[in-house]
Amino acid sequence: MPKPRTLLISLFVLACATALAFAYRWYETRYIRPFNAQATVFSGEQLRLPANLAGPGPIRLVHFWDPACPCNAGNQQHLAELVQRFAPQGVTFHALQKPGSKGQLPPGLEALQPLAEVPGAEGLPAVPAVGIWDRDGHLAYFGPYSEGAVCNSANSFIEPILEALLDNRPVSAGSTLAAGCFCAWREPS
């Protein structure tokens, strides 16, 4: 018959192993997602700025997002870096949250002015996505922040577009095709 101390230690080790297994399983189901390499077509031809932002003005960036989307995690640090770098140069930052969703942007993204609507946004294919309008109020870019499973300045489409617009070079990329981490914007029909 095992000694009481050995039995207690064995039960403690078994409890720790069980707790670690449950913690790993929780982490895996909450944070680890399979990467879907299926390409998504982003077409912004229907997008318009709200009336109070339309027309000539500063370069405007609109962040389209869904608080429940796990893909935000890879995007929000990059977005904060964009705000820090380009807001002092006159770029204004706005955000449109998926209708009916609940949540708020994390600290560091307070500079994004919330929008109640963006005409044409009901047809968005997926988020996170970004729309960039030039100084004349024309859509210069609509699509993802980058291609691939993660988003950062090393693989971003956004920095070169903002730099070109700030240098008064024309950009016309209202439609893009990309594979990355995206969540559906509209409910499946």
Coordinates of N, CA, C and O in Angstrom, one line a residue:
M1 N 0.8 -1.2 0.0 CA 0.0 0.0 0.0 C 0.9 1.2 0.0 O 1.8 1.3 0.8
P2 N 0.6 2.2 -0.9 CA 1.4 3.4 -1.0 C 1.3 4.3 0.3 O 0.2 4.3 0.9
K3 N 2.4 5.0 0.6 CA 2.3 5.9 1.7 C 1.4 7.0 1.4 O 1.3 7.5 0.3
P4 N 0.8 7.6 2.5 CA -0.1 8.8 2.3 C 0.6 10.0 1.6 O 0.0 10.6 0.7
R5 N 1.8 10.2 1.9 CA 2.6 11.3 1.3 C 2.8 11.0 -0.2 O 2.6 12.0 -1.1
T6 N 3.1 9.9 -0.6 CA 3.3 9.5 -2.0 C 2.0 9.6 -2.8 O 1.9 10.1 -3.9
L7 N 0.9 9.2 -2.2 CA -0.4 9.3 -2.8 C -0.8 10.7 -3.0 O -1.3 11.1 -4.0
L8 N -0.6 11.6 -2.0 CA -0.9 13.0 -2.1 C -0.1 13.7 -3.2 O -0.6 14.4 -4.0
I9 N 1.2 13.4 -3.3 CA 2.1 13.9 -4.4 C 1.6 13.5 -5.7 O 1.5 14.2 -6.7
S10 N 1.3 12.2 -5.8 CA 0.8 11.7 -7.1 C -0.5 12.3 -7.5 O -0.7 12.7 -8.7
L11 N -1.4 12.5 -6.6 CA -2.7 13.2 -6.9 C -2.4 14.7 -7.3 O -3.1 15.2 -8.2
F12 N -1.5 15.3 -6.6 CA -1.2 16.7 -7.0 C -0.6 16.8 -8.4 O -1.0 17.7 -9.2
V13 N 0.3 15.9 -8.7 CA 0.9 15.9 -10.1 C -0.2 15.6 -11.1 O -0.2 16.2 -12.2
L14 N -1.1 14.7 -10.8 CA -2.1 14.4 -11.8 C -3.1 15.6 -11.9 O -3.5 15.9 -13.1
A15 N -3.4 16.3 -10.9 CA -4.2 17.5 -10.9 C -3.6 18.6 -11.8 O -4.2 19.2 -12.6
C16 N -2.3 18.8 -11.6 CA -1.5 19.8 -12.3 C -1.5 19.4 -13.8 O -1.7 20.3 -14.7
A17 N -1.3 18.1 -14.1 CA -1.3 17.7 -15.5 C -2.6 17.9 -16.2 O -2.7 18.3 -17.3
T18 N -3.7 17.6 -15.4 CA -5.0 17.8 -15.9 C -5.3 19.3 -16.2 O -5.9 19.6 -17.2
A19 N -4.9 20.1 -15.2 CA -5.2 21.5 -15.4 C -4.4 22.1 -16.6 O -4.9 22.9 -17.3
L20 N -3.2 21.7 -16.8 CA -2.4 22.1 -17.9 C -3.0 21.7 -19.2 O -3.1 22.4 -20.2
A21 N -3.5 20.4 -19.3 CA -4.2 19.9 -20.5 C -5.5 20.8 -20.8 O -5.7 21.1 -21.9
F22 N -6.3 21.1 -19.8 CA -7.4 21.9 -20.0 C -7.1 23.3 -20.4 O -7.7 23.9 -21.3
A23 N -6.0 23.9 -19.8 CA -5.6 25.3 -20.2 C -5.1 25.3 -21.6 O -5.4 26.2 -22.4
Y24 N -4.4 24.3 -22.0 CA -3.9 24.2 -23.4 C -5.1 24.1 -24.4 O -5.1 24.8 -25.4
R25 N -6.0 23.3 -24.0 CA -7.2 23.1 -24.9 C -8.0 24.4 -25.0 O -8.4 24.7 -26.1
W26 N -8.1 25.1 -23.9 CA -8.9 26.4 -23.9 C -8.1 27.4 -24.8 O -8.7 28.0 -25.6
Y27 N -6.8 27.5 -24.6 CA -6.0 28.4 -25.4 C -6.1 28.0 -26.9 O -6.3 28.9 -27.8
E28 N -6.0 26.8 -27.2 CA -6.0 26.3 -28.6 C -7.4 26.6 -29.2 O -7.4 27.1 -30.4
T29 N -8.5 26.4 -28.6 CA -9.8 26.7 -29.2 C -10.1 28.2 -29.2 O -10.8 28.6 -30.1
R30 N -9.5 29.0 -28.3 CA -9.8 30.4 -28.3 C -8.9 31.2 -29.3 O -9.3 32.1 -29.9
Y31 N -7.6 30.8 -29.4 CA -6.6 31.7 -30.1 C -6.0 31.1 -31.3 O -5.5 31.8 -32.2
I32 N -6.0 29.8 -31.4 CA -5.3 29.2 -32.6 C -6.4 28.8 -33.6 O -7.3 28.1 -33.3
R33 N -6.3 29.5 -34.7 CA -7.3 29.3 -35.8 C -6.6 28.8 -37.0 O -5.5 29.2 -37.4
P34 N -7.2 27.9 -37.8 CA -6.6 27.4 -39.0 C -6.6 28.6 -40.0 O -7.5 29.4 -40.1
F35 N -5.5 28.8 -40.7 CA -5.4 29.8 -41.7 C -6.1 29.4 -43.0 O -5.7 28.4 -43.6
N36 N -7.1 30.1 -43.5 CA -7.8 29.8 -44.7 C -7.1 30.6 -45.8 O -7.2 31.8 -45.9
A37 N -6.4 29.9 -46.7 CA -5.7 30.6 -47.8 C -6.6 30.9 -49.0 O -6.1 31.3 -50.1
Q38 N -7.9 30.8 -48.9 CA -8.8 31.1 -49.9 C -8.8 32.6 -50.2 O -8.9 33.4 -49.3
A39 N -8.7 33.0 -51.4 CA -8.6 34.5 -51.8 C -10.0 35.1 -51.6 O -11.0 34.5 -51.9
T40 N -10.0 36.4 -51.2 CA -11.2 37.2 -51.1 C -11.1 38.3 -52.0 O -10.1 39.0 -52.1
V41 N -12.2 38.6 -52.7 CA -12.3 39.8 -53.6 C -12.8 41.0 -52.8 O -13.9 40.9 -52.3
F42 N -12.1 42.0 -52.8 CA -12.5 43.3 -52.1 C -12.8 44.3 -53.2 O -11.9 44.7 -54.0
S43 N -14.1 44.7 -53.3 CA -14.4 45.6 -54.4 C -15.1 46.8 -53.6 O -16.1 46.7 -53.0
G44 N -14.5 48.0 -53.8 CA -15.0 49.2 -53.2 C -15.8 50.1 -54.1 O -16.0 51.3 -53.7
E45 N -16.2 49.7 -55.2 CA -16.9 50.6 -56.2 C -18.2 51.1 -55.6 O -18.6 52.2 -56.0
Q46 N -18.8 50.5 -54.6 CA -20.0 50.9 -54.0 C -19.8 51.9 -52.8 O -20.7 52.5 -52.3
L47 N -18.6 51.9 -52.3 CA -18.3 52.7 -51.1 C -18.3 54.2 -51.4 O -17.7 54.7 -52.4
R48 N -18.9 54.9 -50.5 CA -18.9 56.4 -50.5 C -18.6 56.9 -49.1 O -19.0 56.3 -48.1
L49 N -17.9 58.0 -49.0 CA -17.8 58.6 -47.7 C -19.1 59.2 -47.2 O -19.9 59.6 -48.0
P50 N -19.3 59.3 -45.9 CA -20.5 59.9 -45.4 C -20.5 61.4 -45.8 O -19.4 62.0 -46.1
A51 N -21.7 62.0 -45.9 CA -21.8 63.4 -46.4 C -20.9 64.4 -45.7 O -20.3 65.2 -46.3
N52 N -20.7 64.2 -44.4 CA -19.9 65.1 -43.6 C -18.4 65.0 -43.9 O -17.6 65.9 -43.5
L53 N -18.0 63.9 -44.6 CA -16.6 63.7 -44.9 C -16.3 63.8 -46.4 O -15.2 63.8 -46.8
A54 N -17.4 63.7 -47.2 CA -17.2 63.6 -48.7 C -16.6 64.9 -49.2 O -16.7 66.0 -48.6
G55 N -16.1 64.8 -50.4 CA -15.5 66.0 -51.1 C -14.1 66.2 -50.8 O -13.4 65.4 -50.1
P56 N -13.5 67.3 -51.3 CA -12.1 67.7 -51.0 C -11.9 67.8 -49.5 O -12.7 68.2 -48.8
G57 N -10.7 67.4 -49.1 CA -10.3 67.5 -47.7 C -9.0 66.8 -47.5 O -8.2 66.5 -48.4
P58 N -8.7 66.4 -46.3 CA -7.5 65.6 -46.0 C -7.6 64.2 -46.6 O -8.7 63.7 -47.0
I59 N -6.6 63.5 -46.6 CA -6.6 62.0 -46.9 C -7.3 61.4 -45.7 O -7.0 61.6 -44.6
R60 N -8.3 60.5 -46.1 CA -9.1 59.9 -45.0 C -9.0 58.4 -45.1 O -9.1 57.8 -46.2
L61 N -8.7 57.7 -44.0 CA -8.6 56.3 -43.9 C -9.7 55.8 -43.0 O -9.9 56.3 -41.9
V62 N -10.5 54.8 -43.5 CA -11.6 54.2 -42.8 C -11.3 52.8 -42.5 O -11.0 52.0 -43.4
H63 N -11.2 52.4 -41.2 CA -11.0 51.1 -40.8 C -12.3 50.4 -40.6 O -13.2 50.8 -39.8
F64 N -12.5 49.3 -41.3 CA -13.8 48.5 -41.2 C -13.4 47.3 -40.3 O -12.5 46.6 -40.6
W65 N -14.2 47.1 -39.3 CA -13.8 46.0 -38.3 C -15.0 45.4 -37.6 O -16.1 46.0 -37.6
D66 N -14.8 44.2 -37.1 CA -15.8 43.5 -36.3 C -15.2 43.1 -35.0 O -14.1 42.4 -35.0
P67 N -15.7 43.5 -33.9 CA -15.0 43.2 -32.6 C -14.9 41.7 -32.3 O -14.0 41.3 -31.6
A68 N -15.8 40.9 -32.9 CA -15.7 39.5 -32.6 C -14.7 38.7 -33.5 O -14.4 37.5 -33.3
C69 N -14.1 39.4 -34.5 CA -13.2 38.8 -35.4 C -11.8 38.6 -34.8 O -11.2 39.5 -34.4
P70 N -11.3 37.3 -34.7 CA -10.0 37.1 -34.1 C -8.9 37.6 -35.0 O -7.8 37.8 -34.5
C71 N -9.1 38.0 -36.2 CA -8.1 38.6 -37.1 C -7.7 40.0 -36.7 O -6.7 40.5 -37.1
N72 N -8.5 40.6 -35.8 CA -8.2 42.0 -35.4 C -6.8 42.0 -34.6 O -6.1 43.0 -34.7
A73 N -6.5 40.9 -33.9 CA -5.4 40.9 -33.1 C -4.1 41.2 -33.9 O -3.2 41.9 -33.4
G74 N -4.0 40.7 -35.1 CA -2.8 40.9 -35.9 C -2.8 42.2 -36.6 O -1.8 42.6 -37.2
N75 N -3.9 42.9 -36.5 CA -4.1 44.1 -37.3 C -4.0 45.4 -36.4 O -3.6 46.4 -36.9
Q76 N -4.4 45.3 -35.2 CA -4.6 46.5 -34.4 C -3.3 47.2 -34.0 O -3.2 48.4 -34.0
Q77 N -2.2 46.5 -33.8 CA -0.9 47.1 -33.5 C -0.4 47.8 -34.7 O 0.1 48.9 -34.6
H78 N -0.6 47.2 -35.9 CA -0.2 47.9 -37.1 C -1.0 49.1 -37.4 O -0.5 50.2 -37.8
L79 N -2.3 49.1 -37.1 CA -3.2 50.3 -37.2 C -2.7 51.4 -36.3 O -2.7 52.6 -36.7
A80 N -2.4 51.0 -35.1 CA -1.9 52.1 -34.1 C -0.6 52.7 -34.6 O -0.4 53.9 -34.5
E81 N 0.3 51.9 -35.3 CA 1.5 52.4 -35.8 C 1.2 53.4 -37.0 O 1.9 54.4 -37.2
L82 N 0.2 53.0 -37.8 CA -0.2 53.9 -38.9 C -0.7 55.2 -38.4 O -0.4 56.3 -38.9
V83 N -1.5 55.2 -37.4 CA -2.0 56.4 -36.8 C -0.9 57.3 -36.3 O -0.8 58.5 -36.5
Q84 N 0.0 56.7 -35.5 CA 1.2 57.4 -35.0 C 2.0 58.0 -36.1 O 2.5 59.2 -35.9
R85 N 2.2 57.3 -37.2 CA 3.1 57.8 -38.2 C 2.4 58.8 -39.2 O 3.0 59.8 -39.5
F86 N 1.1 58.6 -39.5 CA 0.5 59.4 -40.6 C -0.5 60.5 -40.1 O -0.7 61.4 -40.8
A87 N -1.0 60.4 -38.9 CA -1.9 61.4 -38.3 C -1.2 62.8 -38.3 O -1.8 63.8 -38.7
P88 N 0.1 62.8 -37.8 CA 0.8 64.1 -37.8 C 1.0 64.8 -39.2 O 1.2 65.9 -39.3
Q89 N 0.8 63.9 -40.2 CA 1.0 64.4 -41.6 C -0.4 64.8 -42.2 O -0.4 65.1 -43.4
G90 N -1.4 64.8 -41.4 CA -2.7 65.3 -41.9 C -3.7 64.2 -42.3 O -4.8 64.5 -42.7
V91 N -3.3 62.9 -42.2 CA -4.3 61.9 -42.5 C -5.3 61.7 -41.4 O -4.9 61.7 -40.2
T92 N -6.6 61.7 -41.7 CA -7.6 61.5 -40.6 C -8.0 60.0 -40.6 O -8.0 59.4 -41.7
F93 N -8.2 59.5 -39.5 CA -8.5 58.1 -39.3 C -9.9 57.9 -38.7 O -10.3 58.6 -37.7
H94 N -10.7 57.0 -39.3 CA -12.1 56.8 -38.9 C -12.3 55.3 -38.8 O -11.5 54.5 -39.3
A95 N -13.4 54.9 -38.1 CA -13.6 53.4 -38.0 C -15.1 53.2 -38.1 O -16.0 54.0 -37.6
L96 N -15.5 52.1 -38.9 CA -16.8 51.7 -39.0 C -16.9 50.3 -38.4 O -16.2 49.4 -38.9
Q97 N -17.7 50.1 -37.4 CA -17.8 48.8 -36.7 C -19.0 48.0 -37.4 O -20.0 48.6 -37.8
K98 N -18.8 46.7 -37.5 CA -19.9 45.9 -38.1 C -21.2 46.2 -37.4 O -21.3 46.1 -36.1
P99 N -22.3 46.4 -38.2 CA -23.6 46.7 -37.6 C -24.0 45.6 -36.7 O -23.9 44.4 -37.1
G100 N -24.6 45.9 -35.5 CA -25.1 44.9 -34.6 C -24.1 44.3 -33.7 O -24.4 43.5 -32.8
S101 N -22.8 44.6 -33.9 CA -21.8 44.0 -33.1 C -21.5 44.9 -31.8 O -21.9 46.1 -31.9
K102 N -21.0 44.3 -30.8 CA -20.7 45.1 -29.6 C -19.2 45.0 -29.3 O -18.6 43.9 -29.5
G103 N -18.6 46.1 -28.9 CA -17.2 46.1 -28.6 C -16.6 47.4 -28.9 O -17.3 48.3 -29.4
Q104 N -15.4 47.6 -28.5 CA -14.7 48.9 -28.8 C -13.2 48.7 -29.1 O -12.7 47.6 -28.8
L105 N -12.7 49.6 -29.8 CA -11.3 49.5 -30.2 C -10.4 49.6 -28.9 O -10.7 50.2 -27.9
P106 N -9.3 48.9 -28.9 CA -8.4 48.9 -27.8 C -7.7 50.2 -27.6 O -7.6 51.1 -28.5
P107 N -7.1 50.4 -26.4 CA -6.3 51.6 -26.1 C -5.2 51.8 -27.2 O -4.7 50.8 -27.7
G108 N -5.0 53.0 -27.6 CA -4.0 53.3 -28.6 C -4.7 53.6 -29.9 O -4.0 54.1 -30.8
L109 N -5.9 53.3 -30.0 CA -6.7 53.6 -31.3 C -7.8 54.7 -31.0 O -8.7 54.7 -31.8
E110 N -7.6 55.5 -30.0 CA -8.6 56.5 -29.7 C -8.7 57.6 -30.8 O -9.7 58.3 -30.9
A111 N -7.7 57.7 -31.6 CA -7.7 58.7 -32.7 C -8.6 58.4 -33.8 O -9.0 59.2 -34.6
L112 N -9.1 57.1 -33.9 CA -10.0 56.7 -34.9 C -11.4 57.3 -34.5 O -12.0 57.0 -33.5
Q113 N -11.9 58.1 -35.4 CA -13.2 58.7 -35.2 C -14.3 57.7 -35.6 O -14.3 57.3 -36.8
P114 N -15.2 57.4 -34.7 CA -16.2 56.4 -35.1 C -17.2 56.9 -36.1 O -17.6 58.1 -36.1
L115 N -17.6 56.1 -37.1 CA -18.6 56.5 -38.1 C -19.9 55.7 -37.8 O -19.8 54.5 -37.5
A116 N -21.0 56.3 -38.0 CA -22.3 55.6 -37.9 C -22.6 54.7 -39.1 O -23.2 53.7 -39.0
E117 N -22.1 55.2 -40.3 CA -22.3 54.5 -41.5 C -21.3 55.0 -42.6 O -20.8 56.1 -42.5
V118 N -21.2 54.1 -43.5 CA -20.4 54.4 -44.7 C -21.3 53.9 -45.9 O -21.5 52.7 -46.0
P119 N -21.9 54.8 -46.7 CA -22.7 54.3 -47.8 C -22.0 53.2 -48.6 O -20.9 53.4 -49.1
G120 N -22.7 52.1 -48.8 CA -22.1 51.0 -49.6 C -21.5 50.0 -48.8 O -21.1 48.9 -49.3
A121 N -21.3 50.2 -47.5 CA -20.5 49.2 -46.6 C -21.3 48.0 -46.4 O -20.7 46.9 -46.1
E122 N -22.6 48.0 -46.6 CA -23.4 46.7 -46.4 C -22.9 45.6 -47.4 O -23.2 44.5 -47.1
G123 N -22.3 46.0 -48.4 CA -21.8 45.0 -49.4 C -20.4 44.5 -49.2 O -19.8 43.8 -50.0
L124 N -19.7 44.9 -48.1 CA -18.3 44.5 -47.8 C -18.2 43.0 -47.8 O -19.1 42.3 -47.2
P125 N -17.2 42.4 -48.3 CA -17.0 41.0 -48.3 C -16.5 40.5 -47.0 O -16.9 39.4 -46.5
A126 N -15.5 41.2 -46.4 CA -14.8 40.7 -45.2 C -14.1 41.8 -44.5 O -13.9 42.9 -45.0
V127 N -13.7 41.6 -43.2 CA -13.0 42.5 -42.4 C -11.9 41.7 -41.7 O -12.0 40.5 -41.5
P128 N -10.8 42.4 -41.2 CA -10.6 43.8 -41.2 C -10.2 44.2 -42.6 O -9.6 43.5 -43.4
A129 N -10.7 45.4 -43.0 CA -10.5 46.0 -44.3 C -10.3 47.5 -44.1 O -10.5 48.1 -43.0
V130 N -9.8 48.1 -45.1 CA -9.5 49.6 -45.1 C -9.9 50.2 -46.4 O -9.7 49.7 -47.4
G131 N -10.4 51.4 -46.2 CA -10.7 52.3 -47.4 C -9.9 53.6 -47.2 O -9.9 54.1 -46.1
I132 N -9.3 54.0 -48.3 CA -8.5 55.2 -48.2 C -9.0 56.2 -49.3 O -9.0 55.8 -50.5
W133 N -9.4 57.4 -49.0 CA -9.8 58.4 -49.9 C -8.8 59.5 -50.0 O -8.2 59.9 -49.0
D134 N -8.5 59.9 -51.2 CA -7.5 60.9 -51.5 C -8.0 62.3 -51.1 O -9.2 62.5 -50.6
R135 N -7.2 63.3 -51.3 CA -7.6 64.7 -50.9 C -8.8 65.2 -51.7 O -9.5 66.2 -51.3
D136 N -9.1 64.7 -52.9 CA -10.2 65.1 -53.7 C -11.5 64.3 -53.3 O -12.6 64.6 -53.8
G137 N -11.4 63.4 -52.4 CA -12.5 62.6 -51.9 C -12.8 61.4 -52.8 O -13.9 60.8 -52.7
H138 N -11.8 61.0 -53.6 CA -12.0 59.8 -54.5 C -11.4 58.6 -53.7 O -10.3 58.7 -53.1
L139 N -12.1 57.4 -53.9 CA -11.6 56.2 -53.3 C -10.3 55.8 -54.0 O -10.3 55.6 -55.2
A140 N -9.2 55.8 -53.2 CA -7.9 55.5 -53.8 C -7.6 54.0 -53.6 O -6.9 53.4 -54.4
Y141 N -8.0 53.4 -52.5 CA -7.7 52.0 -52.1 C -8.8 51.5 -51.3 O -9.3 52.1 -50.4
F142 N -9.2 50.2 -51.6 CA -10.1 49.5 -50.7 C -9.6 48.0 -50.7 O -9.4 47.4 -51.8
G143 N -9.4 47.5 -49.5 CA -9.0 46.1 -49.4 C -8.4 45.8 -48.1 O -8.7 46.5 -47.1
P144 N -7.7 44.7 -48.0 CA -7.1 44.3 -46.7 C -5.9 45.2 -46.4 O -5.3 45.9 -47.2
Y145 N -5.4 45.1 -45.1 CA -4.2 45.8 -44.7 C -3.0 45.2 -45.4 O -2.0 45.8 -45.7
S146 N -3.1 43.8 -45.5 CA -1.9 43.1 -46.1 C -2.4 41.8 -46.6 O -3.6 41.5 -46.5
E147 N -1.5 41.0 -47.0 CA -1.9 39.6 -47.5 C -1.2 38.7 -46.6 O 0.0 38.9 -46.1
G148 N -1.8 37.5 -46.2 CA -1.2 36.5 -45.4 C -1.9 36.5 -44.0 O -2.8 37.1 -43.8
A149 N -1.3 35.6 -43.2 CA -1.9 35.3 -41.9 C -1.7 36.5 -40.9 O -2.5 36.6 -39.9
V150 N -0.7 37.3 -41.0 CA -0.5 38.4 -40.1 C -0.3 39.7 -40.8 O -0.1 39.7 -42.0
C151 N -0.5 40.8 -40.1 CA -0.4 42.1 -40.7 C 0.6 42.9 -40.0 O 0.5 43.1 -38.8
N152 N 1.5 43.5 -40.7 CA 2.5 44.4 -40.1 C 3.0 45.3 -41.2 O 2.7 45.2 -42.4
S153 N 3.9 46.2 -40.8 CA 4.4 47.2 -41.8 C 5.3 46.5 -42.8 O 5.5 47.0 -43.9
A154 N 5.8 45.3 -42.6 CA 6.7 44.6 -43.5 C 5.9 44.1 -44.7 O 6.5 43.9 -45.8
N155 N 4.6 43.7 -44.5 CA 3.8 43.2 -45.6 C 2.6 44.0 -45.9 O 1.7 43.5 -46.6
S156 N 2.6 45.2 -45.5 CA 1.4 46.1 -45.6 C 1.3 46.7 -47.0 O 2.3 47.1 -47.6
F157 N 0.0 46.9 -47.4 CA -0.3 47.6 -48.6 C -0.5 49.1 -48.3 O -0.5 49.9 -49.2
I158 N -0.7 49.4 -47.1 CA -1.2 50.8 -46.7 C -0.1 51.8 -46.7 O -0.3 52.9 -47.2
E159 N 1.1 51.6 -46.2 CA 2.1 52.6 -46.1 C 2.4 53.1 -47.5 O 2.5 54.4 -47.7
P160 N 2.7 52.3 -48.5 CA 3.0 52.8 -49.8 C 1.9 53.7 -50.4 O 2.2 54.7 -51.1
I161 N 0.7 53.3 -50.2 CA -0.5 54.1 -50.7 C -0.6 55.4 -50.0 O -0.7 56.5 -50.7
L162 N -0.4 55.5 -48.7 CA -0.5 56.8 -48.0 C 0.7 57.6 -48.4 O 0.5 58.9 -48.6
E163 N 1.9 57.1 -48.5 CA 3.0 57.8 -48.9 C 2.8 58.4 -50.3 O 3.2 59.6 -50.6
A164 N 2.3 57.6 -51.3 CA 2.0 58.1 -52.6 C 1.0 59.3 -52.6 O 1.2 60.3 -53.2
L165 N -0.1 59.1 -51.8 CA -1.1 60.2 -51.7 C -0.5 61.4 -51.1 O -0.8 62.5 -51.5
L166 N 0.3 61.3 -50.1 CA 0.9 62.4 -49.4 C 1.9 63.2 -50.4 O 2.1 64.4 -50.3
D167 N 2.5 62.4 -51.3 CA 3.4 63.0 -52.3 C 2.6 63.5 -53.5 O 3.2 63.8 -54.6
N168 N 1.2 63.5 -53.5 CA 0.3 63.9 -54.5 C 0.5 63.1 -55.8 O 0.2 63.5 -56.9
R169 N 0.8 61.8 -55.6 CA 0.8 60.8 -56.7 C -0.5 60.1 -56.7 O -1.0 59.7 -55.7
P170 N -1.1 59.9 -57.9 CA -2.4 59.3 -58.0 C -2.4 57.8 -57.6 O -1.4 57.1 -58.0
V171 N -3.4 57.3 -57.0 CA -3.5 55.9 -56.6 C -4.9 55.5 -57.0 O -5.9 56.2 -56.6
S172 N -5.1 54.4 -57.7 CA -6.4 53.9 -58.0 C -6.4 52.3 -57.8 O -6.1 51.6 -58.8
A173 N -6.8 51.9 -56.7 CA -6.8 50.5 -56.3 C -8.1 50.2 -55.5 O -8.1 49.8 -54.4
G174 N -9.2 50.5 -56.2 CA -10.5 50.3 -55.5 C -11.0 48.9 -55.4 O -11.9 48.6 -54.6
S175 N -10.3 48.0 -56.0 CA -10.6 46.5 -55.9 C -9.3 45.8 -55.8 O -8.3 46.1 -56.5
T176 N -9.3 44.8 -54.9 CA -8.1 43.9 -54.7 C -8.6 42.5 -54.5 O -9.7 42.2 -54.1
L177 N -7.6 41.6 -54.7 CA -7.8 40.2 -54.4 C -6.7 39.8 -53.5 O -5.5 40.0 -53.8
A178 N -7.0 39.2 -52.3 CA -6.0 38.8 -51.4 C -6.4 37.6 -50.6 O -7.6 37.4 -50.4
A179 N -5.4 36.9 -50.1 CA -5.7 35.8 -49.2 C -5.1 36.2 -47.8 O -4.0 36.7 -47.8
G180 N -5.9 36.0 -46.8 CA -5.4 36.4 -45.5 C -6.4 36.0 -44.4 O -7.3 35.2 -44.6
C181 N -6.2 36.6 -43.2 CA -7.1 36.3 -42.1 C -8.2 37.3 -42.2 O -8.0 38.5 -41.9
F182 N -9.4 36.9 -42.5 CA -10.6 37.7 -42.7 C -11.8 37.1 -42.0 O -11.9 35.9 -41.9
C183 N -12.7 37.9 -41.6 CA -14.0 37.4 -41.1 C -15.1 38.0 -42.0 O -15.0 39.2 -42.4
A184 N -16.2 37.3 -42.1 CA -17.3 37.8 -43.0 C -17.9 39.0 -42.3 O -18.1 39.1 -41.1
W185 N -18.3 40.0 -43.2 CA -18.9 41.2 -42.8 C -20.4 41.0 -42.7 O -21.1 41.5 -41.8
R186 N -21.0 40.4 -43.7 CA -22.4 40.2 -43.7 C -22.7 38.7 -43.4 O -21.9 37.8 -43.6
E187 N -23.9 38.6 -42.9 CA -24.4 37.2 -42.5 C -24.6 36.4 -43.8 O -25.2 36.9 -44.7
P188 N -24.3 35.1 -43.7 CA -24.6 34.3 -44.9 C -26.1 34.2 -45.2 O -26.9 34.1 -44.3
S189 N -26.4 34.2 -46.5 CA -27.9 34.2 -46.8 C -28.3 32.8 -47.1 O -27.7 31.9 -47.2

